[in-house]
């Protein structure tokens, strides 16, 4: 499934599609969480669909955290976020969620609870007559072979089952350790090896027969004019530390636009 290309036609040709990614939600970033709540409750009204293209959560260690019997602030937080997202389908707005490199363990139980449909990576959407290939973006970072090795391991179903069979408390402490190791990662220099490669981008355009691409992951928001088409990179969301960042892409009959977050 992961490497196939798939296609959906959007339900209502008039209403816009919204794209976001890389929110890295967790219970320690209240302003970023509030911006997401505002986006789902207010901004998304009137949309045909919302597409979350990976790294919605800072980490995800298994859908069992959603069970009401699991205590603690983190479990309460993810249950609150999941219930919030479910209000989209209640309002007739479709929600599609793709895995990122942080939340690749989001499973069927989560998707059901959030009222979401899982999107394979990459995926082709036909919107307003244009075929758009969407991806998280990490698979395009082919200049970083160590990361690509980790990605293959992390997406291996045997490795995933082995991890998910550990007790929840142990999985949470492993995730916590990986997260503190990657805090330094947030400050890493913008080295070329952490960006997508021209070759991987060209190959994805070719393989999917598209000329428009949307992805996240690199936290380098831009609209790039590539040889084979236009590549939009979404921003990450960060309203709790440093310079506020965030935003979303709106796709409608007029094309694609990058818009800032509406904050209360
Ligand atoms: Mn990512």
PDB file of C-alpha atoms and ligand atoms in Angstrom:
ATOM      1  CA  UNK A   1       0.000   0.000   0.000  1.00  0.00           C
ATOM      2  CA  UNK A   2       2.674   2.453   1.081  1.00  0.00           C
ATOM      3  CA  UNK A   3       4.375   2.878  -2.282  1.00  0.00           C
ATOM      4  CA  UNK A   4       1.403   2.535  -4.592  1.00  0.00           C
ATOM      5  CA  UNK A   5      -0.276   5.539  -6.058  1.00  0.00           C
ATOM      6  CA  UNK A   6      -3.923   5.999  -5.378  1.00  0.00           C
ATOM      7  CA  UNK A   7      -6.475   8.492  -6.447  1.00  0.00           C
ATOM      8  CA  UNK A   8      -9.628  10.136  -5.079  1.00  0.00           C
ATOM      9  CA  UNK A   9     -11.995  12.548  -6.685  1.00  0.00           C
ATOM     10  CA  UNK A  10     -13.227  15.184  -4.280  1.00  0.00           C
ATOM     11  CA  UNK A  11     -16.913  15.070  -3.405  1.00  0.00           C
ATOM     12  CA  UNK A  12     -17.962  18.654  -3.962  1.00  0.00           C
ATOM     13  CA  UNK A  13     -16.325  20.560  -6.778  1.00  0.00           C
ATOM     14  CA  UNK A  14     -17.039  23.980  -5.264  1.00  0.00           C
ATOM     15  CA  UNK A  15     -15.837  23.741  -1.681  1.00  0.00           C
ATOM     16  CA  UNK A  16     -12.100  24.186  -0.976  1.00  0.00           C
ATOM     17  CA  UNK A  17      -9.651  21.590   0.260  1.00  0.00           C
ATOM     18  CA  UNK A  18      -7.331  22.464   3.160  1.00  0.00           C
ATOM     19  CA  UNK A  19      -3.893  20.939   3.704  1.00  0.00           C
ATOM     20  CA  UNK A  20      -1.814  21.021   6.879  1.00  0.00           C
ATOM     21  CA  UNK A  21       1.125  19.031   8.274  1.00  0.00           C
ATOM     22  CA  UNK A  22       3.855  18.949  10.889  1.00  0.00           C
ATOM     23  CA  UNK A  23       1.882  20.253  13.850  1.00  0.00           C
ATOM     24  CA  UNK A  24       3.842  17.956  16.165  1.00  0.00           C
ATOM     25  CA  UNK A  25       1.004  18.167  18.703  1.00  0.00           C
ATOM     26  CA  UNK A  26       1.670  17.162  22.287  1.00  0.00           C
ATOM     27  CA  UNK A  27       0.440  18.287  25.683  1.00  0.00           C
ATOM     28  CA  UNK A  28       3.363  20.676  26.313  1.00  0.00           C
ATOM     29  CA  UNK A  29       2.624  23.252  23.550  1.00  0.00           C
ATOM     30  CA  UNK A  30      -0.709  24.897  24.537  1.00  0.00           C
ATOM     31  CA  UNK A  31      -0.590  27.774  22.025  1.00  0.00           C
ATOM     32  CA  UNK A  32       0.018  25.442  19.097  1.00  0.00           C
ATOM     33  CA  UNK A  33      -2.790  23.187  20.349  1.00  0.00           C
ATOM     34  CA  UNK A  34      -5.123  26.217  20.626  1.00  0.00           C
ATOM     35  CA  UNK A  35      -4.287  27.173  17.019  1.00  0.00           C
ATOM     36  CA  UNK A  36      -5.188  23.647  15.894  1.00  0.00           C
ATOM     37  CA  UNK A  37      -8.473  23.795  17.836  1.00  0.00           C
ATOM     38  CA  UNK A  38      -9.295  27.091  16.125  1.00  0.00           C
ATOM     39  CA  UNK A  39      -8.396  25.628  12.733  1.00  0.00           C
ATOM     40  CA  UNK A  40     -10.699  22.606  13.191  1.00  0.00           C
ATOM     41  CA  UNK A  41     -13.567  24.481  14.877  1.00  0.00           C
ATOM     42  CA  UNK A  42     -13.577  27.690  12.791  1.00  0.00           C
ATOM     43  CA  UNK A  43     -11.226  27.810   9.783  1.00  0.00           C
ATOM     44  CA  UNK A  44     -12.238  24.400   8.413  1.00  0.00           C
ATOM     45  CA  UNK A  45     -15.935  25.304   8.257  1.00  0.00           C
ATOM     46  CA  UNK A  46     -16.983  25.453   4.637  1.00  0.00           C
ATOM     47  CA  UNK A  47     -14.210  23.114   3.479  1.00  0.00           C
ATOM     48  CA  UNK A  48     -14.937  19.985   1.487  1.00  0.00           C
ATOM     49  CA  UNK A  49     -12.077  18.131   3.158  1.00  0.00           C
ATOM     50  CA  UNK A  50      -9.099  18.568   5.457  1.00  0.00           C
ATOM     51  CA  UNK A  51      -5.890  16.709   4.611  1.00  0.00           C
ATOM     52  CA  UNK A  52      -3.292  16.219   7.359  1.00  0.00           C
ATOM     53  CA  UNK A  53      -0.092  15.133   5.620  1.00  0.00           C
ATOM     54  CA  UNK A  54       1.897  13.670   8.506  1.00  0.00           C
ATOM     55  CA  UNK A  55       3.384  14.511  11.872  1.00  0.00           C
ATOM     56  CA  UNK A  56       0.075  15.632  13.319  1.00  0.00           C
ATOM     57  CA  UNK A  57       1.385  14.270  16.625  1.00  0.00           C
ATOM     58  CA  UNK A  58       4.900  14.593  18.013  1.00  0.00           C
ATOM     59  CA  UNK A  59       4.775  10.838  18.609  1.00  0.00           C
ATOM     60  CA  UNK A  60       2.266   7.993  18.676  1.00  0.00           C
ATOM     61  CA  UNK A  61       2.959   4.714  20.440  1.00  0.00           C
ATOM     62  CA  UNK A  62      -0.273   2.835  19.759  1.00  0.00           C
ATOM     63  CA  UNK A  63      -4.020   3.373  19.579  1.00  0.00           C
ATOM     64  CA  UNK A  64      -4.532   1.754  22.995  1.00  0.00           C
ATOM     65  CA  UNK A  65      -3.718   5.143  24.567  1.00  0.00           C
ATOM     66  CA  UNK A  66      -7.253   6.144  23.482  1.00  0.00           C
ATOM     67  CA  UNK A  67      -8.892   3.643  25.860  1.00  0.00           C
ATOM     68  CA  UNK A  68     -10.789   5.503  28.586  1.00  0.00           C
ATOM     69  CA  UNK A  69      -9.084   3.256  31.162  1.00  0.00           C
ATOM     70  CA  UNK A  70      -5.653   4.774  30.401  1.00  0.00           C
ATOM     71  CA  UNK A  71      -4.981   7.511  32.965  1.00  0.00           C
ATOM     72  CA  UNK A  72      -2.726  10.553  32.776  1.00  0.00           C
ATOM     73  CA  UNK A  73      -2.581  13.944  31.073  1.00  0.00           C
ATOM     74  CA  UNK A  74      -1.090  12.621  27.814  1.00  0.00           C
ATOM     75  CA  UNK A  75      -3.875  10.080  27.317  1.00  0.00           C
ATOM     76  CA  UNK A  76      -6.495  12.724  28.142  1.00  0.00           C
ATOM     77  CA  UNK A  77      -4.833  15.083  25.658  1.00  0.00           C
ATOM     78  CA  UNK A  78      -4.884  12.672  22.716  1.00  0.00           C
ATOM     79  CA  UNK A  79      -8.482  11.684  23.484  1.00  0.00           C
ATOM     80  CA  UNK A  80      -9.428  15.379  23.434  1.00  0.00           C
ATOM     81  CA  UNK A  81      -7.665  15.958  20.082  1.00  0.00           C
ATOM     82  CA  UNK A  82      -9.248  12.837  18.562  1.00  0.00           C
ATOM     83  CA  UNK A  83     -12.756  13.877  19.667  1.00  0.00           C
ATOM     84  CA  UNK A  84     -12.108  17.370  18.263  1.00  0.00           C
ATOM     85  CA  UNK A  85     -11.189  15.958  14.845  1.00  0.00           C
ATOM     86  CA  UNK A  86     -14.286  13.763  14.863  1.00  0.00           C
ATOM     87  CA  UNK A  87     -16.443  16.920  14.823  1.00  0.00           C
ATOM     88  CA  UNK A  88     -15.330  17.468  11.187  1.00  0.00           C
ATOM     89  CA  UNK A  89     -17.195  14.421   9.880  1.00  0.00           C
ATOM     90  CA  UNK A  90     -20.174  15.424  12.034  1.00  0.00           C
ATOM     91  CA  UNK A  91     -20.196  18.709  10.071  1.00  0.00           C
ATOM     92  CA  UNK A  92     -19.922  16.925   6.714  1.00  0.00           C
ATOM     93  CA  UNK A  93     -16.213  17.724   6.240  1.00  0.00           C
ATOM     94  CA  UNK A  94     -14.044  14.789   5.191  1.00  0.00           C
ATOM     95  CA  UNK A  95     -10.793  14.224   7.087  1.00  0.00           C
ATOM     96  CA  UNK A  96      -7.828  12.407   5.534  1.00  0.00           C
ATOM     97  CA  UNK A  97      -4.721  11.625   7.554  1.00  0.00           C
ATOM     98  CA  UNK A  98      -1.327  10.478   6.255  1.00  0.00           C
ATOM     99  CA  UNK A  99       1.406   9.083   8.472  1.00  0.00           C
ATOM    100  CA  UNK A 100       4.505  11.174   9.156  1.00  0.00           C
ATOM    101  CA  UNK A 101       7.851   9.977  10.448  1.00  0.00           C
ATOM    102  CA  UNK A 102       6.703  10.648  14.040  1.00  0.00           C
ATOM    103  CA  UNK A 103       3.163   9.308  14.071  1.00  0.00           C
ATOM    104  CA  UNK A 104       3.472   6.349  11.674  1.00  0.00           C
ATOM    105  CA  UNK A 105       1.840   4.104  14.286  1.00  0.00           C
ATOM    106  CA  UNK A 106      -1.532   5.880  14.045  1.00  0.00           C
ATOM    107  CA  UNK A 107      -3.781   2.882  13.425  1.00  0.00           C
ATOM    108  CA  UNK A 108      -7.311   1.880  12.534  1.00  0.00           C
ATOM    109  CA  UNK A 109      -8.599   2.529  16.063  1.00  0.00           C
ATOM    110  CA  UNK A 110      -7.346   6.101  15.941  1.00  0.00           C
ATOM    111  CA  UNK A 111      -8.724   6.686  12.425  1.00  0.00           C
ATOM    112  CA  UNK A 112     -12.149   5.425  13.508  1.00  0.00           C
ATOM    113  CA  UNK A 113     -12.149   7.566  16.670  1.00  0.00           C
ATOM    114  CA  UNK A 114     -11.099  10.661  14.705  1.00  0.00           C
ATOM    115  CA  UNK A 115     -13.596  10.013  11.886  1.00  0.00           C
ATOM    116  CA  UNK A 116     -10.638   9.993   9.490  1.00  0.00           C
ATOM    117  CA  UNK A 117      -9.677   8.033   6.395  1.00  0.00           C
ATOM    118  CA  UNK A 118      -6.021   6.960   6.194  1.00  0.00           C
ATOM    119  CA  UNK A 119      -4.071   8.188   3.166  1.00  0.00           C
ATOM    120  CA  UNK A 120      -1.195   6.113   1.760  1.00  0.00           C
ATOM    121  CA  UNK A 121       2.049   7.991   1.046  1.00  0.00           C
ATOM    122  CA  UNK A 122       2.244   9.097  -1.763  1.00  0.00           C
ATOM    123  CA  UNK A 123      -1.321   9.716  -2.897  1.00  0.00           C
ATOM    124  CA  UNK A 124      -2.848  11.405  -5.954  1.00  0.00           C
ATOM    125  CA  UNK A 125      -5.865  13.672  -5.531  1.00  0.00           C
ATOM    126  CA  UNK A 126      -7.862  15.111  -8.416  1.00  0.00           C
ATOM    127  CA  UNK A 127      -9.069  18.532  -7.286  1.00  0.00           C
ATOM    128  CA  UNK A 128     -10.730  21.079  -9.561  1.00  0.00           C
ATOM    129  CA  UNK A 129      -9.451  19.198 -12.588  1.00  0.00           C
ATOM    130  CA  UNK A 130      -5.829  19.119 -11.426  1.00  0.00           C
ATOM    131  CA  UNK A 131      -3.996  15.984 -10.373  1.00  0.00           C
ATOM    132  CA  UNK A 132      -2.004  16.727  -7.218  1.00  0.00           C
ATOM    133  CA  UNK A 133       0.446  14.277  -5.665  1.00  0.00           C
ATOM    134  CA  UNK A 134       0.615  14.589  -1.876  1.00  0.00           C
ATOM    135  CA  UNK A 135       3.260  13.072   0.406  1.00  0.00           C
ATOM    136  CA  UNK A 136       4.662  13.599   3.882  1.00  0.00           C
ATOM    137  CA  UNK A 137       8.034  14.361   2.312  1.00  0.00           C
ATOM    138  CA  UNK A 138      10.466  12.218   4.303  1.00  0.00           C
ATOM    139  CA  UNK A 139      10.671   9.585   1.553  1.00  0.00           C
ATOM    140  CA  UNK A 140      11.997  12.322  -0.753  1.00  0.00           C
ATOM    141  CA  UNK A 141      15.000  13.050   1.500  1.00  0.00           C
ATOM    142  CA  UNK A 142      17.179  10.517  -0.263  1.00  0.00           C
ATOM    143  CA  UNK A 143      20.479  12.279   0.501  1.00  0.00           C
ATOM    144  CA  UNK A 144      20.194  10.953   4.080  1.00  0.00           C
ATOM    145  CA  UNK A 145      20.695   7.172   3.791  1.00  0.00           C
ATOM    146  CA  UNK A 146      20.770   6.652   7.579  1.00  0.00           C
ATOM    147  CA  UNK A 147      17.310   8.148   7.840  1.00  0.00           C
ATOM    148  CA  UNK A 148      16.007   6.094   4.892  1.00  0.00           C
ATOM    149  CA  UNK A 149      17.267   2.941   6.642  1.00  0.00           C
ATOM    150  CA  UNK A 150      15.423   3.960   9.819  1.00  0.00           C
ATOM    151  CA  UNK A 151      12.306   4.687   7.739  1.00  0.00           C
ATOM    152  CA  UNK A 152      12.318   1.216   6.201  1.00  0.00           C
ATOM    153  CA  UNK A 153      12.729  -0.341   9.651  1.00  0.00           C
ATOM    154  CA  UNK A 154      10.027   1.823  11.253  1.00  0.00           C
ATOM    155  CA  UNK A 155       7.527   0.999   8.508  1.00  0.00           C
ATOM    156  CA  UNK A 156       8.227  -2.735   8.691  1.00  0.00           C
ATOM    157  CA  UNK A 157       5.115  -4.503   9.971  1.00  0.00           C
ATOM    158  CA  UNK A 158       7.093  -7.093  11.970  1.00  0.00           C
ATOM    159  CA  UNK A 159       9.060  -4.335  13.757  1.00  0.00           C
ATOM    160  CA  UNK A 160       5.834  -2.445  14.387  1.00  0.00           C
ATOM    161  CA  UNK A 161       4.103  -5.496  15.860  1.00  0.00           C
ATOM    162  CA  UNK A 162       7.093  -6.166  18.111  1.00  0.00           C
ATOM    163  CA  UNK A 163       7.035  -2.575  19.384  1.00  0.00           C
ATOM    164  CA  UNK A 164       3.251  -2.565  19.867  1.00  0.00           C
ATOM    165  CA  UNK A 165       3.455  -5.759  21.927  1.00  0.00           C
ATOM    166  CA  UNK A 166       5.470  -3.932  24.619  1.00  0.00           C
ATOM    167  CA  UNK A 167       3.535  -2.533  27.592  1.00  0.00           C
ATOM    168  CA  UNK A 168       2.174   0.980  26.969  1.00  0.00           C
ATOM    169  CA  UNK A 169       4.267   2.545  29.749  1.00  0.00           C
ATOM    170  CA  UNK A 170       7.437   1.125  28.184  1.00  0.00           C
ATOM    171  CA  UNK A 171       6.471   2.398  24.716  1.00  0.00           C
ATOM    172  CA  UNK A 172       5.812   5.852  26.165  1.00  0.00           C
ATOM    173  CA  UNK A 173       9.197   5.998  27.865  1.00  0.00           C
ATOM    174  CA  UNK A 174      10.953   4.885  24.654  1.00  0.00           C
ATOM    175  CA  UNK A 175       9.114   7.636  22.743  1.00  0.00           C
ATOM    176  CA  UNK A 176      10.014  10.156  25.444  1.00  0.00           C
ATOM    177  CA  UNK A 177      13.696   9.239  25.132  1.00  0.00           C
ATOM    178  CA  UNK A 178      13.600   9.514  21.329  1.00  0.00           C
ATOM    179  CA  UNK A 179      11.906  12.874  21.680  1.00  0.00           C
ATOM    180  CA  UNK A 180      14.544  14.344  24.009  1.00  0.00           C
ATOM    181  CA  UNK A 181      17.251  13.093  21.640  1.00  0.00           C
ATOM    182  CA  UNK A 182      15.528  14.912  18.808  1.00  0.00           C
ATOM    183  CA  UNK A 183      15.139  18.205  20.711  1.00  0.00           C
ATOM    184  CA  UNK A 184      18.633  18.946  19.445  1.00  0.00           C
ATOM    185  CA  UNK A 185      17.287  17.990  16.022  1.00  0.00           C
ATOM    186  CA  UNK A 186      14.985  21.012  16.080  1.00  0.00           C
ATOM    187  CA  UNK A 187      18.045  23.229  16.246  1.00  0.00           C
ATOM    188  CA  UNK A 188      20.058  21.391  13.662  1.00  0.00           C
ATOM    189  CA  UNK A 189      21.585  23.479  10.871  1.00  0.00           C
ATOM    190  CA  UNK A 190      19.701  23.522   7.582  1.00  0.00           C
ATOM    191  CA  UNK A 191      21.985  21.003   5.925  1.00  0.00           C
ATOM    192  CA  UNK A 192      21.155  19.989   2.384  1.00  0.00           C
ATOM    193  CA  UNK A 193      20.953  16.312   3.353  1.00  0.00           C
ATOM    194  CA  UNK A 194      17.800  17.007   5.406  1.00  0.00           C
ATOM    195  CA  UNK A 195      15.975  18.483   2.415  1.00  0.00           C
ATOM    196  CA  UNK A 196      14.331  16.624  -0.441  1.00  0.00           C
ATOM    197  CA  UNK A 197      16.454  15.774  -3.474  1.00  0.00           C
ATOM    198  CA  UNK A 198      15.820  16.969  -6.991  1.00  0.00           C
ATOM    199  CA  UNK A 199      16.020  13.352  -8.233  1.00  0.00           C
ATOM    200  CA  UNK A 200      13.393  12.043  -5.793  1.00  0.00           C
ATOM    201  CA  UNK A 201      11.042  14.924  -6.636  1.00  0.00           C
ATOM    202  CA  UNK A 202      11.454  14.378 -10.400  1.00  0.00           C
ATOM    203  CA  UNK A 203      10.872  10.644  -9.972  1.00  0.00           C
ATOM    204  CA  UNK A 204       7.649  11.161  -7.986  1.00  0.00           C
ATOM    205  CA  UNK A 205       6.283  13.606 -10.569  1.00  0.00           C
ATOM    206  CA  UNK A 206       7.090  11.107 -13.296  1.00  0.00           C
ATOM    207  CA  UNK A 207       5.805   8.000 -11.522  1.00  0.00           C
ATOM    208  CA  UNK A 208       2.459   9.630 -10.691  1.00  0.00           C
ATOM    209  CA  UNK A 209       2.128  11.561 -13.955  1.00  0.00           C
ATOM    210  CA  UNK A 210       1.509  14.816 -12.063  1.00  0.00           C
ATOM    211  CA  UNK A 211       2.811  18.374 -12.260  1.00  0.00           C
ATOM    212  CA  UNK A 212       1.690  19.600  -8.854  1.00  0.00           C
ATOM    213  CA  UNK A 213       3.045  18.327  -5.532  1.00  0.00           C
ATOM    214  CA  UNK A 214       2.261  19.142  -1.897  1.00  0.00           C
ATOM    215  CA  UNK A 215       4.384  17.897   0.998  1.00  0.00           C
ATOM    216  CA  UNK A 216       5.647  18.857   4.441  1.00  0.00           C
ATOM    217  CA  UNK A 217       8.331  17.398   6.722  1.00  0.00           C
ATOM    218  CA  UNK A 218      11.247  19.704   5.912  1.00  0.00           C
ATOM    219  CA  UNK A 219       9.801  22.733   7.761  1.00  0.00           C
ATOM    220  CA  UNK A 220      10.969  24.861   4.812  1.00  0.00           C
ATOM    221  CA  UNK A 221       7.686  26.337   3.501  1.00  0.00           C
ATOM    222  CA  UNK A 222       7.932  27.469  -0.109  1.00  0.00           C
ATOM    223  CA  UNK A 223       6.530  27.261  -3.600  1.00  0.00           C
ATOM    224  CA  UNK A 224       9.213  25.765  -5.834  1.00  0.00           C
ATOM    225  CA  UNK A 225       9.149  25.848  -9.583  1.00  0.00           C
ATOM    226  CA  UNK A 226      10.698  22.471 -10.521  1.00  0.00           C
ATOM    227  CA  UNK A 227      11.520  21.160 -14.008  1.00  0.00           C
ATOM    228  CA  UNK A 228       8.426  18.930 -14.022  1.00  0.00           C
ATOM    229  CA  UNK A 229       5.978  21.061 -12.077  1.00  0.00           C
ATOM    230  CA  UNK A 230       5.225  23.125  -9.000  1.00  0.00           C
ATOM    231  CA  UNK A 231       6.112  21.846  -5.519  1.00  0.00           C
ATOM    232  CA  UNK A 232       4.449  23.365  -2.474  1.00  0.00           C
ATOM    233  CA  UNK A 233       6.079  22.772   0.911  1.00  0.00           C
ATOM    234  CA  UNK A 234       3.904  23.316   3.969  1.00  0.00           C
ATOM    235  CA  UNK A 235       5.140  25.011   7.139  1.00  0.00           C
ATOM    236  CA  UNK A 236       5.378  23.305  10.523  1.00  0.00           C
ATOM    237  CA  UNK A 237       3.329  24.797  13.352  1.00  0.00           C
ATOM    238  CA  UNK A 238       5.145  26.217  16.373  1.00  0.00           C
ATOM    239  CA  UNK A 239       3.485  28.925  18.453  1.00  0.00           C
ATOM    240  CA  UNK A 240       5.041  28.154  21.821  1.00  0.00           C
ATOM    241  CA  UNK A 241       8.778  28.593  21.224  1.00  0.00           C
ATOM    242  CA  UNK A 242      10.631  31.254  19.253  1.00  0.00           C
ATOM    243  CA  UNK A 243       9.242  32.984  16.173  1.00  0.00           C
ATOM    244  CA  UNK A 244       5.603  31.827  15.634  1.00  0.00           C
ATOM    245  CA  UNK A 245       5.240  29.585  12.571  1.00  0.00           C
ATOM    246  CA  UNK A 246       2.309  27.865  10.913  1.00  0.00           C
ATOM    247  CA  UNK A 247      -0.199  28.053   8.115  1.00  0.00           C
ATOM    248  CA  UNK A 248      -2.135  25.960   5.658  1.00  0.00           C
ATOM    249  CA  UNK A 249      -2.726  25.508   1.944  1.00  0.00           C
ATOM    250  CA  UNK A 250      -6.123  26.173   0.413  1.00  0.00           C
ATOM    251  CA  UNK A 251      -6.981  24.528  -2.919  1.00  0.00           C
ATOM    252  CA  UNK A 252     -10.024  25.792  -4.803  1.00  0.00           C
ATOM    253  CA  UNK A 253     -11.132  26.646  -8.343  1.00  0.00           C
ATOM    254  CA  UNK A 254      -8.614  29.503  -8.372  1.00  0.00           C
ATOM    255  CA  UNK A 255      -5.658  27.263  -7.587  1.00  0.00           C
ATOM    256  CA  UNK A 256      -3.429  26.791  -4.557  1.00  0.00           C
ATOM    257  CA  UNK A 257      -2.727  29.460  -1.961  1.00  0.00           C
ATOM    258  CA  UNK A 258      -0.595  29.460   1.191  1.00  0.00           C
ATOM    259  CA  UNK A 259      -2.504  31.145   4.028  1.00  0.00           C
ATOM    260  CA  UNK A 260      -1.483  32.172   7.536  1.00  0.00           C
ATOM    261  CA  UNK A 261      -3.213  30.793  10.635  1.00  0.00           C
ATOM    262  CA  UNK A 262      -6.183  32.739  11.899  1.00  0.00           C
ATOM    263  CA  UNK A 263      -5.564  33.204  15.598  1.00  0.00           C
ATOM    264  CA  UNK A 264      -8.210  34.302  18.072  1.00  0.00           C
TER     265      UNK A 264
HETATM  266 MN1  LIG B   1       8.232  14.806   9.437  1.00  0.00          MN
END
